Amino acid sequence: MAAPSVVREALAVAVVANLPVVLWGAPGTGKTSAVTALGAAVGLPVEVVVGSIREPSDFAGLPVIRDGSTWFAPPRWAERLAAEGNGLLFLDELTTAPPAVQAAMLRVVLERTVGDLALPEPVRIVAAANPPDQAADGWELSAPLANRFVHLTWSVSAEEVAEGFAGGFPVPEFDVKDTAGPAEVAGARALVGAFLRVRPELVLAVPDSPERAGRGWPSPRSWELAARAVAACAHLGADEPVLAELVLGAVGEAAGFELLSWRRNLDLPDPATLLDDPEARLPERLDRLHALLGAVVAHVRSDGTVDTWQRAWTVVARVARTAPDVAATAARSLARCRPEGATLPRAMLDLAPVLRAAGLLR
Amino acid sequence: MTATEGTEAVGARIAAARLWAAHQAPYLASALFALNPVILDAGPVADPRFRGFPADTRWNVYVEPGRALATPVEEIGWWLLHQVGHLVRGHADRSPTGDDAGHRWNQAADAEINDDLEADDLAGPAGVVSPAGLGLPANRTAEEYVPMLDVLADALGRGGGALVEAIDCGSAVDGRERPYEDGGGLGRLDRELLERSLAAAIQERAAARGDVPAGWRRWAEDRTRPAVDWRARLGAVIRLGLRTVAGQVDFSYRRPSRRAGAYGDVVPPSLVRRVPETVLVIDTSGSVGDDVLSRLLVEVTGIVRAVAGPGRRLRALCCDARPYPVQEVRRASDIALVGGGGTDMRAGLAAAAALRPRPDLVVVLTDGDTPWPERRPAAHVVACLIGAGGTAPDWAAVARVPAGAS
């Protein structure tokens, strides 16, 4: 679980980027006040609608007979948002509302219509919910509704509460108008698309258990949310933990972490290019260097020619200058897949001191 | 020797130790290379327990130059493997709070790691905790070792001896910051990604070669498939069952509708929700323990009461090879568990279906070692399977509950 400040920032980024968010948290942890404060800070009028004290007709519109036909009159909060043209609709207590009311709220989130009134596109939707194990009368979200939200887990830390009481709770400063452009969104979609090409089994994974169905799960729609989150974070300069919260919240933990680690390794050079270009940049962190050399060895093993095998040794020799132990680990597995007729290169001799120190060379 | 030469010599020694460790436990190589050695130039640390190579939660390992040069490479390598164990098993997060818990927790955590290292023929240096050396069972968690070590230390203390020498493994064990630490290192996200890739690598290797010790394989399995909290799962399944049968929302004239104001002279109906009738079918055959059942009953009745409302009567039906008379109770503790012969849940479910008023939801508490009806009963069925063995048919929603549930 991420730090509360990260979740706050993730919420702000999602609101600016117009991603529907649901905040999961215990009652009394300041979800409502955080959302109203955020609305005030970014200059959006906030309408708080508490689901558990409403009736379905408050979301589906009240049927009135006018001129001999039935009109579904929208409530005042919806009219205010429509008149304003933008704003922040905060659906509180989403899961403690009775199922009939939840079904009516679902339509507001899905189709952005209240009765006969359509909410304007710039209206942001934020929902809050208590996890079923914390609210006695709570329900899990249905899988289709859960799939339309970015799920953020709201928590509080004693330290931040203490600071907030003393000096006010921090509100991230973002400009609502300053959103990622079409080019940036297209770039992010291309990134997610490239990832899904590598891991096609993650495109759609319908959850198999009721408690998992109530959170984010991968589907083309939630990958779209994830792509927009990537674009928004890049545009607003948000840190990687913030992006991680949003991506994991959209597509769920398992698929989200796969995307994040794949994105991490994007800047690692491809083994084939590394063998062709002896000057290619090498990563600095040892564990990534180790992963890269592992990929090189696997490439050499599948290639199986003497030439590739010998070029791999030049890479090992380069690594040996800065990280002899990483190089030696790779060298040992490289030596094991020596093709017929190849001679052991000089680089192996350079590694003799570290191998001897480790007691691996007799 | 100058300072730079000294640092270089220490660096070379750490590199050799890492290589040795990566050779001994190839499945942990990526974690070993992720450890960041921090060389403490400021002189010796004034803590008598600073005897190994302590780590912090951000994957930094603190190295005192003098100690690194004096310690054999194999021993440094062993300490690196040991610290990887502390880090990936999340000992800092699991550490009990409270001042007296401090060092006993460190020893218990050491015991949890060291038996896995010993399983791979990697015995630690003299003076570290080893379950085998102390005559304790292997493959337990640190939480289980704490009381065992307390008993041992108490017995030894009376004889005037100490259990083992006190060696501090740093904040990687208890999350409390040490004075020599600096702020850098891996963030939360990096650690998560690292642990996940390590778990995946261990599983791959275990599948391909099978040379990974059982303790590490178990860790990797738990890490990639985190244990579902059975209470949450049970609650979710029963709630979902109640929702499925409670979907019968109906219109009624018993209460006025809130929309009445908009209609004038017409009296519209309001929506009412029927509270579902729930029946518990309890497997009281010899194979199911009474203490597990009574604990489960408290959970189940608590969930049903939370959803259906307080003060409701609940019907329970004990069943072994034949069903016993139905009991109407208000509290779980009022249910009398009768029976003890063979098992046939078909009889229990048939008896539940024959009850009037007709049940909407039937919650079956059983070990699953029973024949089931071939056809789906009229009521929605939730099966709480106790233990890992039993099975339930497709038409029942299943929550598995560990037999030793506490």
XYZ file of C-alpha atoms in Angstrom, chain B residues 218-380:
163
model
C 7.244 -21.717 -0.722
C 8.178 -18.074 -0.387
C 7.964 -17.578 -4.160
C 4.585 -19.280 -4.332
C 3.177 -17.160 -1.522
C 4.644 -14.037 -3.066
C 3.153 -14.588 -6.509
C -0.150 -15.956 -5.250
C -0.807 -14.052 -2.057
C -2.967 -15.884 0.446
C -6.541 -14.685 0.342
C -7.843 -13.694 3.746
C -10.397 -16.404 4.378
C -12.554 -14.070 6.471
C -12.799 -11.568 3.624
C -13.512 -14.353 1.151
C -16.145 -15.936 3.407
C -17.798 -12.554 3.940
C -17.742 -11.808 0.232
C -19.243 -15.167 -0.727
C -22.039 -15.020 1.858
C -22.821 -11.373 1.057
C -22.905 -12.166 -2.623
C -25.218 -15.102 -1.890
C -27.510 -12.887 0.140
C -27.477 -10.280 -2.595
C -28.305 -12.853 -5.251
C -31.371 -14.007 -3.349
C -32.181 -10.578 -1.957
C -32.479 -9.133 -5.442
C -36.194 -9.756 -5.164
C -36.986 -6.102 -4.547
C -40.675 -5.512 -4.739
C -43.217 -2.724 -4.699
C -45.519 -2.456 -1.699
C -48.275 -0.145 -0.498
C -47.405 -0.745 3.123
C -45.312 2.381 3.227
C -45.957 5.594 1.270
C -43.557 6.381 -1.548
C -41.304 9.402 -1.326
C -42.374 10.291 -4.826
C -45.997 10.736 -3.675
C -45.652 14.529 -3.734
C -45.141 14.570 -7.474
C -48.261 12.567 -8.301
C -51.068 14.424 -6.568
C -54.059 12.175 -6.014
C -52.425 8.906 -7.100
C -50.922 6.742 -4.327
C -47.709 5.202 -5.713
C -46.097 2.139 -4.109
C -42.657 2.234 -2.493
C -39.804 -0.199 -2.885
C -39.252 -2.756 -0.164
C -36.504 -5.303 0.141
C -37.326 -8.694 1.516
C -34.853 -10.020 4.057
C -33.670 -13.403 2.795
C -34.307 -16.520 4.842
C -30.962 -18.094 5.679
C -30.427 -21.641 6.871
C -27.132 -23.034 8.145
C -26.420 -26.688 7.449
C -23.650 -27.876 9.756
C -21.648 -31.021 9.035
C -21.285 -32.632 12.471
C -19.735 -35.882 11.242
C -16.732 -37.308 13.064
C -14.227 -35.811 10.619
C -15.042 -32.191 11.514
C -13.739 -30.762 14.783
C -16.162 -28.990 17.131
C -13.788 -26.114 17.929
C -13.341 -25.230 14.251
C -17.106 -25.363 13.785
C -17.912 -23.112 16.705
C -15.357 -20.521 15.575
C -16.775 -20.624 12.056
C -20.335 -20.347 13.319
C -19.508 -17.095 15.098
C -18.095 -15.689 11.845
C -20.961 -16.828 9.675
C -23.742 -15.719 11.992
C -21.966 -12.384 12.431
C -21.912 -11.826 8.674
C -25.526 -12.910 8.207
C -26.702 -10.712 11.050
C -24.759 -7.727 9.683
C -26.499 -8.100 6.329
C -29.969 -9.284 7.313
C -30.348 -7.022 10.347
C -30.028 -7.566 14.096
C -32.298 -9.635 16.317
C -33.291 -12.041 13.576
C -33.772 -15.682 14.247
C -31.441 -17.942 12.343
C -32.252 -21.542 11.507
C -29.524 -24.133 11.850
C -29.587 -27.777 10.982
C -26.976 -30.288 12.091
C -26.352 -33.203 9.766
C -24.073 -36.229 9.702
C -25.411 -39.172 7.705
C -28.932 -37.983 8.518
C -30.339 -34.540 9.340
C -31.236 -33.575 12.908
C -34.203 -31.378 13.894
C -33.888 -27.727 12.930
C -32.889 -25.265 15.674
C -33.991 -21.647 15.776
C -31.412 -19.514 17.534
C -30.454 -15.883 18.029
C -26.775 -16.402 18.799
C -24.158 -18.751 17.379
C -23.397 -20.041 20.865
C -26.987 -21.294 21.237
C -26.572 -23.841 18.457
C -26.258 -27.346 19.932
C -23.892 -29.409 17.767
C -25.361 -32.915 17.621
C -24.280 -35.903 15.549
C -20.962 -37.593 14.864
C -21.457 -40.463 12.425
C -20.787 -40.594 8.680
C -21.386 -37.746 6.249
C -24.123 -37.155 3.706
C -24.841 -33.526 2.882
C -27.493 -34.623 0.375
C -29.745 -35.427 3.331
C -28.939 -32.084 4.998
C -29.636 -30.031 1.869
C -32.866 -31.929 1.204
C -34.014 -31.279 4.785
C -33.140 -27.582 4.407
C -35.109 -27.338 1.163
C -38.154 -28.882 2.874
C -38.255 -26.184 5.560
C -41.067 -23.599 5.609
C -40.705 -20.697 5.105
C -38.586 -21.815 2.212
C -34.881 -20.824 2.588
C -33.348 -18.413 0.066
C -29.749 -19.009 1.064
C -28.216 -22.176 2.498
C -24.746 -21.896 4.068
C -23.079 -25.313 4.402
C -20.197 -25.724 6.855
C -18.370 -28.940 5.985
C -14.976 -30.462 5.303
C -16.247 -31.371 1.835
C -15.706 -35.091 2.319
C -19.313 -35.883 1.447
C -21.576 -36.757 -1.475
C -23.389 -33.711 -2.919
C -26.766 -33.561 -4.679
C -26.411 -34.014 -8.422
C -28.767 -31.182 -9.252
C -28.645 -27.599 -8.076
C -31.050 -27.063 -5.161
C -33.660 -24.316 -5.390
C -31.879 -22.154 -2.813
C -28.537 -20.450 -3.410
